[in-house]
PDB file of C-alpha atoms in Angstrom:
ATOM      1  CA  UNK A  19      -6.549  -3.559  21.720  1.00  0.00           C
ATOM      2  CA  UNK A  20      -2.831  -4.878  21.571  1.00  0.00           C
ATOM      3  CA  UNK A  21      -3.337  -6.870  18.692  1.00  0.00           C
ATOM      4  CA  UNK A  22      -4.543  -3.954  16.534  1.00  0.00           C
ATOM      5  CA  UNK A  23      -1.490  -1.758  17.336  1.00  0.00           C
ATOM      6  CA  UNK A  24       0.964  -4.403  16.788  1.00  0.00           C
ATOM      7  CA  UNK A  25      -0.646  -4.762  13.232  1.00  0.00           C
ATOM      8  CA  UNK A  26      -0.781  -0.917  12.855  1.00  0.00           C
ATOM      9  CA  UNK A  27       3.310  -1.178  13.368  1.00  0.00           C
ATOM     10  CA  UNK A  28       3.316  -4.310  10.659  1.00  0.00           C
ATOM     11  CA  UNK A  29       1.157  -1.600   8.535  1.00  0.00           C
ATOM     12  CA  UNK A  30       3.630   1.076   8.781  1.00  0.00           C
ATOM     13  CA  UNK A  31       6.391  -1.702   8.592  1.00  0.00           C
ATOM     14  CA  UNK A  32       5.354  -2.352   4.821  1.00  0.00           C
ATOM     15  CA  UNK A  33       5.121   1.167   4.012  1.00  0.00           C
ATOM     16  CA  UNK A  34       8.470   1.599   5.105  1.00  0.00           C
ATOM     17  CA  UNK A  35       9.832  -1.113   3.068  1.00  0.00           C
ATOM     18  CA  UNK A  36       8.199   0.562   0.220  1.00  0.00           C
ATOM     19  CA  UNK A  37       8.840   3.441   0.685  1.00  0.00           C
ATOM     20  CA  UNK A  38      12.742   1.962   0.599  1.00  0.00           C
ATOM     21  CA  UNK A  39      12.257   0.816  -2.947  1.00  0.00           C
ATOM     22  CA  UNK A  40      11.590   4.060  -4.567  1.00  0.00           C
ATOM     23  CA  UNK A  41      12.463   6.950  -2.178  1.00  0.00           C
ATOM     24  CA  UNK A  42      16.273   7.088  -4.232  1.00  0.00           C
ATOM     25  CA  UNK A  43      14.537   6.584  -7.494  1.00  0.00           C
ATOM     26  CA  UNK A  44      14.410   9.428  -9.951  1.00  0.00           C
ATOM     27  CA  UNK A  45      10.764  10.923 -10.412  1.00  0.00           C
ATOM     28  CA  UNK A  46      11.529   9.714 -14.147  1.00  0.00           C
ATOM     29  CA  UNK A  47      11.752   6.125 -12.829  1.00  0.00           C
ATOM     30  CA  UNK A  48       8.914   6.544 -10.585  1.00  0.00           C
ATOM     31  CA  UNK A  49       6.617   7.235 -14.002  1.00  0.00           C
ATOM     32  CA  UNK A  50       8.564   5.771 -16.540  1.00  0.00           C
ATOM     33  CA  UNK A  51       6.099   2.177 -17.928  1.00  0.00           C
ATOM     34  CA  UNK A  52       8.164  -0.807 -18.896  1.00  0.00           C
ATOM     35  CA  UNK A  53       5.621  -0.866 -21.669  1.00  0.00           C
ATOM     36  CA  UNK A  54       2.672   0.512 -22.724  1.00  0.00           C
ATOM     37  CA  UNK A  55       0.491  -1.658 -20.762  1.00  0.00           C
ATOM     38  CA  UNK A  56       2.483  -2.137 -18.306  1.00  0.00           C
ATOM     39  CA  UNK A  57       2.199   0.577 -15.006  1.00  0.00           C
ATOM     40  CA  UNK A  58       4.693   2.709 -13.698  1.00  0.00           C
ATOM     41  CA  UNK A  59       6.028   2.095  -9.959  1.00  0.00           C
ATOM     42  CA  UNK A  60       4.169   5.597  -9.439  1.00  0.00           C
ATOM     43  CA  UNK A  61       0.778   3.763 -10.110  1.00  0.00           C
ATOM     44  CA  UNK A  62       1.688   1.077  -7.604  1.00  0.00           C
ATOM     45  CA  UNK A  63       2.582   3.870  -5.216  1.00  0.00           C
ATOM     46  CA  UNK A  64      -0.679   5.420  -5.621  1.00  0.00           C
ATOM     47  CA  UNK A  65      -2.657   2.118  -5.955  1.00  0.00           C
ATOM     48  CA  UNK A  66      -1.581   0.977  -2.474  1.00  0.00           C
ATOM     49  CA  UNK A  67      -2.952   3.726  -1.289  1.00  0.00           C
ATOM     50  CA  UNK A  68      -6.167   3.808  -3.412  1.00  0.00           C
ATOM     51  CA  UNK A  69      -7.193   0.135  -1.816  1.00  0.00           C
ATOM     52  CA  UNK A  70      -6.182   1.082   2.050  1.00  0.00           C
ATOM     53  CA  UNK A  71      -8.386   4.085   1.589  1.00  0.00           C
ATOM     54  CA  UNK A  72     -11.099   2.119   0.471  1.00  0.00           C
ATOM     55  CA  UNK A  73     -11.349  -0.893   2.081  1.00  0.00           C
ATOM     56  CA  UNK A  74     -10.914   1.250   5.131  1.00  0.00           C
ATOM     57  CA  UNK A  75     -13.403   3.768   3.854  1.00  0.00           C
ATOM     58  CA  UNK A  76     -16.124   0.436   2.345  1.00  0.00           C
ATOM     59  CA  UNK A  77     -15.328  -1.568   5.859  1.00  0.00           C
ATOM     60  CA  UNK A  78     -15.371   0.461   8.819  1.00  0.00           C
ATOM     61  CA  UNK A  79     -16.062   4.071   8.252  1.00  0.00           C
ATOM     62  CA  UNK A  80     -17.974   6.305   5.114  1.00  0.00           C
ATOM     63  CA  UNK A  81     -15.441   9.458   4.171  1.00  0.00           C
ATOM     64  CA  UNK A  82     -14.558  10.892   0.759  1.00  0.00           C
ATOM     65  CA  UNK A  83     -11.760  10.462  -0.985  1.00  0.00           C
ATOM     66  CA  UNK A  84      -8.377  12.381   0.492  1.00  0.00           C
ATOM     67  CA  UNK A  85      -8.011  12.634  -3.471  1.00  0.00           C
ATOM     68  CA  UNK A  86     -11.238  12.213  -5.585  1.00  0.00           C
ATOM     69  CA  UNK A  87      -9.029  12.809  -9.091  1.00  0.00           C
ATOM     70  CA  UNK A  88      -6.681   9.968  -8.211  1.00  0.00           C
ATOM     71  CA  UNK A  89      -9.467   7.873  -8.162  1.00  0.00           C
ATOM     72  CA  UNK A  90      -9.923   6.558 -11.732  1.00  0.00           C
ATOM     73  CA  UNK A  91      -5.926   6.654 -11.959  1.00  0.00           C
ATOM     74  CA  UNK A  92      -5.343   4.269  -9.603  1.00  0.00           C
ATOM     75  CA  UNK A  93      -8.295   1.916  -9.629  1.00  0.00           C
ATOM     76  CA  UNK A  94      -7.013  -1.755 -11.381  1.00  0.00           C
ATOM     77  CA  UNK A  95     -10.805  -2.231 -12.852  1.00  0.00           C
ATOM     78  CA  UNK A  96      -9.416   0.902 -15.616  1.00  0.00           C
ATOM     79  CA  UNK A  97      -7.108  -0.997 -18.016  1.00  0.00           C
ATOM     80  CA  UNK A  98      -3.819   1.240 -18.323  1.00  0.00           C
ATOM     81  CA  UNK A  99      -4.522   2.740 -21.119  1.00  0.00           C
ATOM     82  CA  UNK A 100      -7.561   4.508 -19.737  1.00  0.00           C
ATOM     83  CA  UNK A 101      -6.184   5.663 -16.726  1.00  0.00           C
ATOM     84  CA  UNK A 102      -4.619   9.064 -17.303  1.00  0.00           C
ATOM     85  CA  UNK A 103      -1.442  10.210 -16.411  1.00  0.00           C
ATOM     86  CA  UNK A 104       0.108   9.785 -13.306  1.00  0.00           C
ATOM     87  CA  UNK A 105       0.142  12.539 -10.891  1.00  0.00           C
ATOM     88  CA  UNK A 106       3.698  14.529  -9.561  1.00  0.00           C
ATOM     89  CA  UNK A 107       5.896  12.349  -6.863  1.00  0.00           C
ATOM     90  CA  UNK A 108       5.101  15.110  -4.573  1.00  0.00           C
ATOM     91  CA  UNK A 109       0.939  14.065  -4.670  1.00  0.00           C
ATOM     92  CA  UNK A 110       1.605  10.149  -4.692  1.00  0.00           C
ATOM     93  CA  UNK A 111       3.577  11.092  -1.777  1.00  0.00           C
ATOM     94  CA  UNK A 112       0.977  13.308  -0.032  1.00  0.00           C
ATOM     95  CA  UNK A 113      -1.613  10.626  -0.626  1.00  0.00           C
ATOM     96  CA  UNK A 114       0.193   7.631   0.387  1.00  0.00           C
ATOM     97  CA  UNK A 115       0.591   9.621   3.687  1.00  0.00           C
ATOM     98  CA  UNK A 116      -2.967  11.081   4.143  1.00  0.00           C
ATOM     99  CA  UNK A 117      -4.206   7.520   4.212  1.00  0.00           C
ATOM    100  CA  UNK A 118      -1.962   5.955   6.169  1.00  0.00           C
ATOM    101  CA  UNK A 119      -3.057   9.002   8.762  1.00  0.00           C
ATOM    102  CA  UNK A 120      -6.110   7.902   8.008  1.00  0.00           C
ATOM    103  CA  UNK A 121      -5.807   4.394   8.955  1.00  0.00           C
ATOM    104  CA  UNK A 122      -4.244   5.279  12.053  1.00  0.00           C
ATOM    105  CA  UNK A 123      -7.275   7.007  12.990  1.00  0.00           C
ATOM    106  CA  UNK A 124      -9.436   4.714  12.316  1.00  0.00           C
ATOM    107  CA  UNK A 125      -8.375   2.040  13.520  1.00  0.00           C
ATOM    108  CA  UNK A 126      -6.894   4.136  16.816  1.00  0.00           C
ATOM    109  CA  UNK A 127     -10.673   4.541  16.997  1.00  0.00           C
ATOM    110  CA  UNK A 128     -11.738   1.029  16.674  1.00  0.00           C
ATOM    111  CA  UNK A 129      -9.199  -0.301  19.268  1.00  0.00           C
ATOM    112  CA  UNK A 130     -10.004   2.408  21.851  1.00  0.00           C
ATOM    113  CA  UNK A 131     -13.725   1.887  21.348  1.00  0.00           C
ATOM    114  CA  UNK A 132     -14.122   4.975  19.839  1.00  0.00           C
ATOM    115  CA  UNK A 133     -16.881   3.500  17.242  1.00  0.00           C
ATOM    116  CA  UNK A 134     -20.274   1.565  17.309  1.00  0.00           C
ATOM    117  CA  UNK A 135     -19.984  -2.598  17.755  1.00  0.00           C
ATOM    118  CA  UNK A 136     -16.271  -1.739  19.015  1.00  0.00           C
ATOM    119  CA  UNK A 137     -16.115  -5.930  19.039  1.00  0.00           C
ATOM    120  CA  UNK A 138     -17.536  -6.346  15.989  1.00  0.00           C
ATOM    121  CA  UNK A 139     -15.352  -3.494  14.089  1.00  0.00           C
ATOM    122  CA  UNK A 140     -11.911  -4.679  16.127  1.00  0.00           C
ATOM    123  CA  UNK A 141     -12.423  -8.204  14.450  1.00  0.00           C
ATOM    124  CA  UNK A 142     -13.094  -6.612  11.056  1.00  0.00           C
ATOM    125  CA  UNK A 143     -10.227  -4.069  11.504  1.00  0.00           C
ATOM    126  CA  UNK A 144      -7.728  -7.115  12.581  1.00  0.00           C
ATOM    127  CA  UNK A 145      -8.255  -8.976   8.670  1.00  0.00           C
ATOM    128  CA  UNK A 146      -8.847  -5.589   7.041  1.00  0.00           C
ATOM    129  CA  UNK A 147      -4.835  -4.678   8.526  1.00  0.00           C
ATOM    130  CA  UNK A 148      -3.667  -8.314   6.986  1.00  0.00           C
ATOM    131  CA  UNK A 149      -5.346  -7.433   4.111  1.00  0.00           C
ATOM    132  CA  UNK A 150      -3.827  -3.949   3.400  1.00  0.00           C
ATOM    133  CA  UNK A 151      -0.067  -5.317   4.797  1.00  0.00           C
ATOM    134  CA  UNK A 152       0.013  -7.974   2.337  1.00  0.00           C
ATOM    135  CA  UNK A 153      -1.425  -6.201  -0.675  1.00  0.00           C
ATOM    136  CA  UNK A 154       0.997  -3.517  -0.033  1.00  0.00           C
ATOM    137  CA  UNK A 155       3.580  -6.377  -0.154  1.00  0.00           C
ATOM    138  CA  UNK A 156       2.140  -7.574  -3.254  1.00  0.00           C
ATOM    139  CA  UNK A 157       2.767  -4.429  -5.399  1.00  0.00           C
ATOM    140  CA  UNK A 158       6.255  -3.948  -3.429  1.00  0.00           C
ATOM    141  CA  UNK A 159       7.066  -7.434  -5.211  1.00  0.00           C
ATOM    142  CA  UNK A 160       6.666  -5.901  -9.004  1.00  0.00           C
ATOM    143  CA  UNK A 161       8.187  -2.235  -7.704  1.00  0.00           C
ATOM    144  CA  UNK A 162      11.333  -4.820  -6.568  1.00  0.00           C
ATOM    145  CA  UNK A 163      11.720  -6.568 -10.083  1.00  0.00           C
ATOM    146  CA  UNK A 164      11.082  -3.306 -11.620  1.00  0.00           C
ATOM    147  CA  UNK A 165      14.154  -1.370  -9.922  1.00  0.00           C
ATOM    148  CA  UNK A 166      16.320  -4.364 -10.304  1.00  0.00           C
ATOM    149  CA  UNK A 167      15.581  -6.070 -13.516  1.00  0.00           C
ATOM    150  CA  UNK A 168      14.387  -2.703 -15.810  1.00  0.00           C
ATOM    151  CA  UNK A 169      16.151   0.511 -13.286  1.00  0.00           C
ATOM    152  CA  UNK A 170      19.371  -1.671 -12.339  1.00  0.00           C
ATOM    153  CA  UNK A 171      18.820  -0.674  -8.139  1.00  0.00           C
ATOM    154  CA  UNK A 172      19.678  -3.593  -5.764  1.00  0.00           C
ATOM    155  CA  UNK A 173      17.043  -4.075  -3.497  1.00  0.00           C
ATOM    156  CA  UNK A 174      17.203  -3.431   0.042  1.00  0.00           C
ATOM    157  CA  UNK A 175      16.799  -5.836   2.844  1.00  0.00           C
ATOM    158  CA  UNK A 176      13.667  -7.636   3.848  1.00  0.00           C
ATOM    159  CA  UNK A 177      11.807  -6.284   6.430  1.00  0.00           C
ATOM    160  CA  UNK A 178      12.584  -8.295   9.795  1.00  0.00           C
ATOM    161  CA  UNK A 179       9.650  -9.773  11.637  1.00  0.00           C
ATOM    162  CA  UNK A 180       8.778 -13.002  12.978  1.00  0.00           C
ATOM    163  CA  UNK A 181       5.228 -13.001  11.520  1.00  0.00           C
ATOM    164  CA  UNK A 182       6.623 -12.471   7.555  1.00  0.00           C
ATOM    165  CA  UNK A 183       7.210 -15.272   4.948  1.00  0.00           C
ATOM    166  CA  UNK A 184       7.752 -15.502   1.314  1.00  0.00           C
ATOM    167  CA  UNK A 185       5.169 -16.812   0.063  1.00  0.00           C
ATOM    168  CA  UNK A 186       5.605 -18.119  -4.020  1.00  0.00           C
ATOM    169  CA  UNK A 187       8.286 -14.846  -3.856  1.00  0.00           C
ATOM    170  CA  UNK A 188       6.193 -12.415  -2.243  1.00  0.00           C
ATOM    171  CA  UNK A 189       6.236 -10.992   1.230  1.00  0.00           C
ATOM    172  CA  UNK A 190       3.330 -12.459   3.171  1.00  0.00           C
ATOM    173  CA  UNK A 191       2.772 -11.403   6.704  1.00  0.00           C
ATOM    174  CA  UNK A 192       1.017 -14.470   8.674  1.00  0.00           C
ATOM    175  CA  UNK A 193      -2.419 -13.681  10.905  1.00  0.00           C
ATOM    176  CA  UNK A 194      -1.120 -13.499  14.580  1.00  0.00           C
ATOM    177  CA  UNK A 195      -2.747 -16.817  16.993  1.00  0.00           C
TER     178      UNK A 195
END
């Protein structure tokens, strides 16, 4: 389904961008917390992450965890405080990318028909995407005024698609007609 890749490449289009706002940040500024309850970039890394895995996991398709301790850490219902601390670079790294891989696959599945009520799942999968783009936008908003206003980073460019707005400041990618 052609609608369903194009989203997939808006997907890894916002993972990109975020990727651009820490990748050249130290693993100090990753984890360091403006204040005390306040969360590091790391756990809006690793909370992206947290919510494509499970809306992906609630919505379409039952699997563990890629990352059952990360869990707690990254789930906004914990208040800050009793979240724990955040995990190495190198793991927020290894599970951003095990669920994008993940969504990919899934949703591969959907759109080739792989799956029961292919119809039924491809509409599902096509607000689920939305969903997960523009929450990943969201946090990419506070990483942003993090590395400028606290780290002192410019911020690179906007990502460049016809289907993005701001949106009251934030990135907001519009449903496709």
């Amino acid at each position: 389904m052609h609608d369903l890749d194009e989203l997939l490449r808006d997907y890894d289009r916002a993972r990109a961008y975020t990727d651009e706002l820490w990748r050249d940040l130290t693993p100090d500024e990753v984890t360091w917390r403006p204040h005390e309850d306040s969360s590091a970039i790391g756990w809006h890394l690793g909370h992206q992450a947290h919510v494509a895995h499970f809306m992906i996991r609630n919505l379409t398709a039952a699997e563990p965890s890629p990352d059952p301790e990360l869990d707690g850490i990254m789930d906004s219902a914990n208040p800050e405080k009793f979240r724990g601390a955040l995990p190495t670079v190198e793991r927020l790294t290894a599970f951003r990318d095990t669920v994008a891989e993940r969504v990919h696959a899934r949703i591969g599945a959907i759109a080739a028909g792989r799956v029961g009520a292919p119809s039924q799942l491809a509409v599902v999968a096509h607000h689920l995407l939305i969903a997960l783009i523009n929450h990943e936008y969201q946090h990419d908003q506070w990483i942003g005024e993090v590395r400028t206003g606290a780290l002192g980073h410019p911020l690179p460019p906007d990502p460049r698609s016809d289907r993005l707005r701001r949106i009251d400041g934030y990135l907001v990618l519009t449903a496709p007609a």
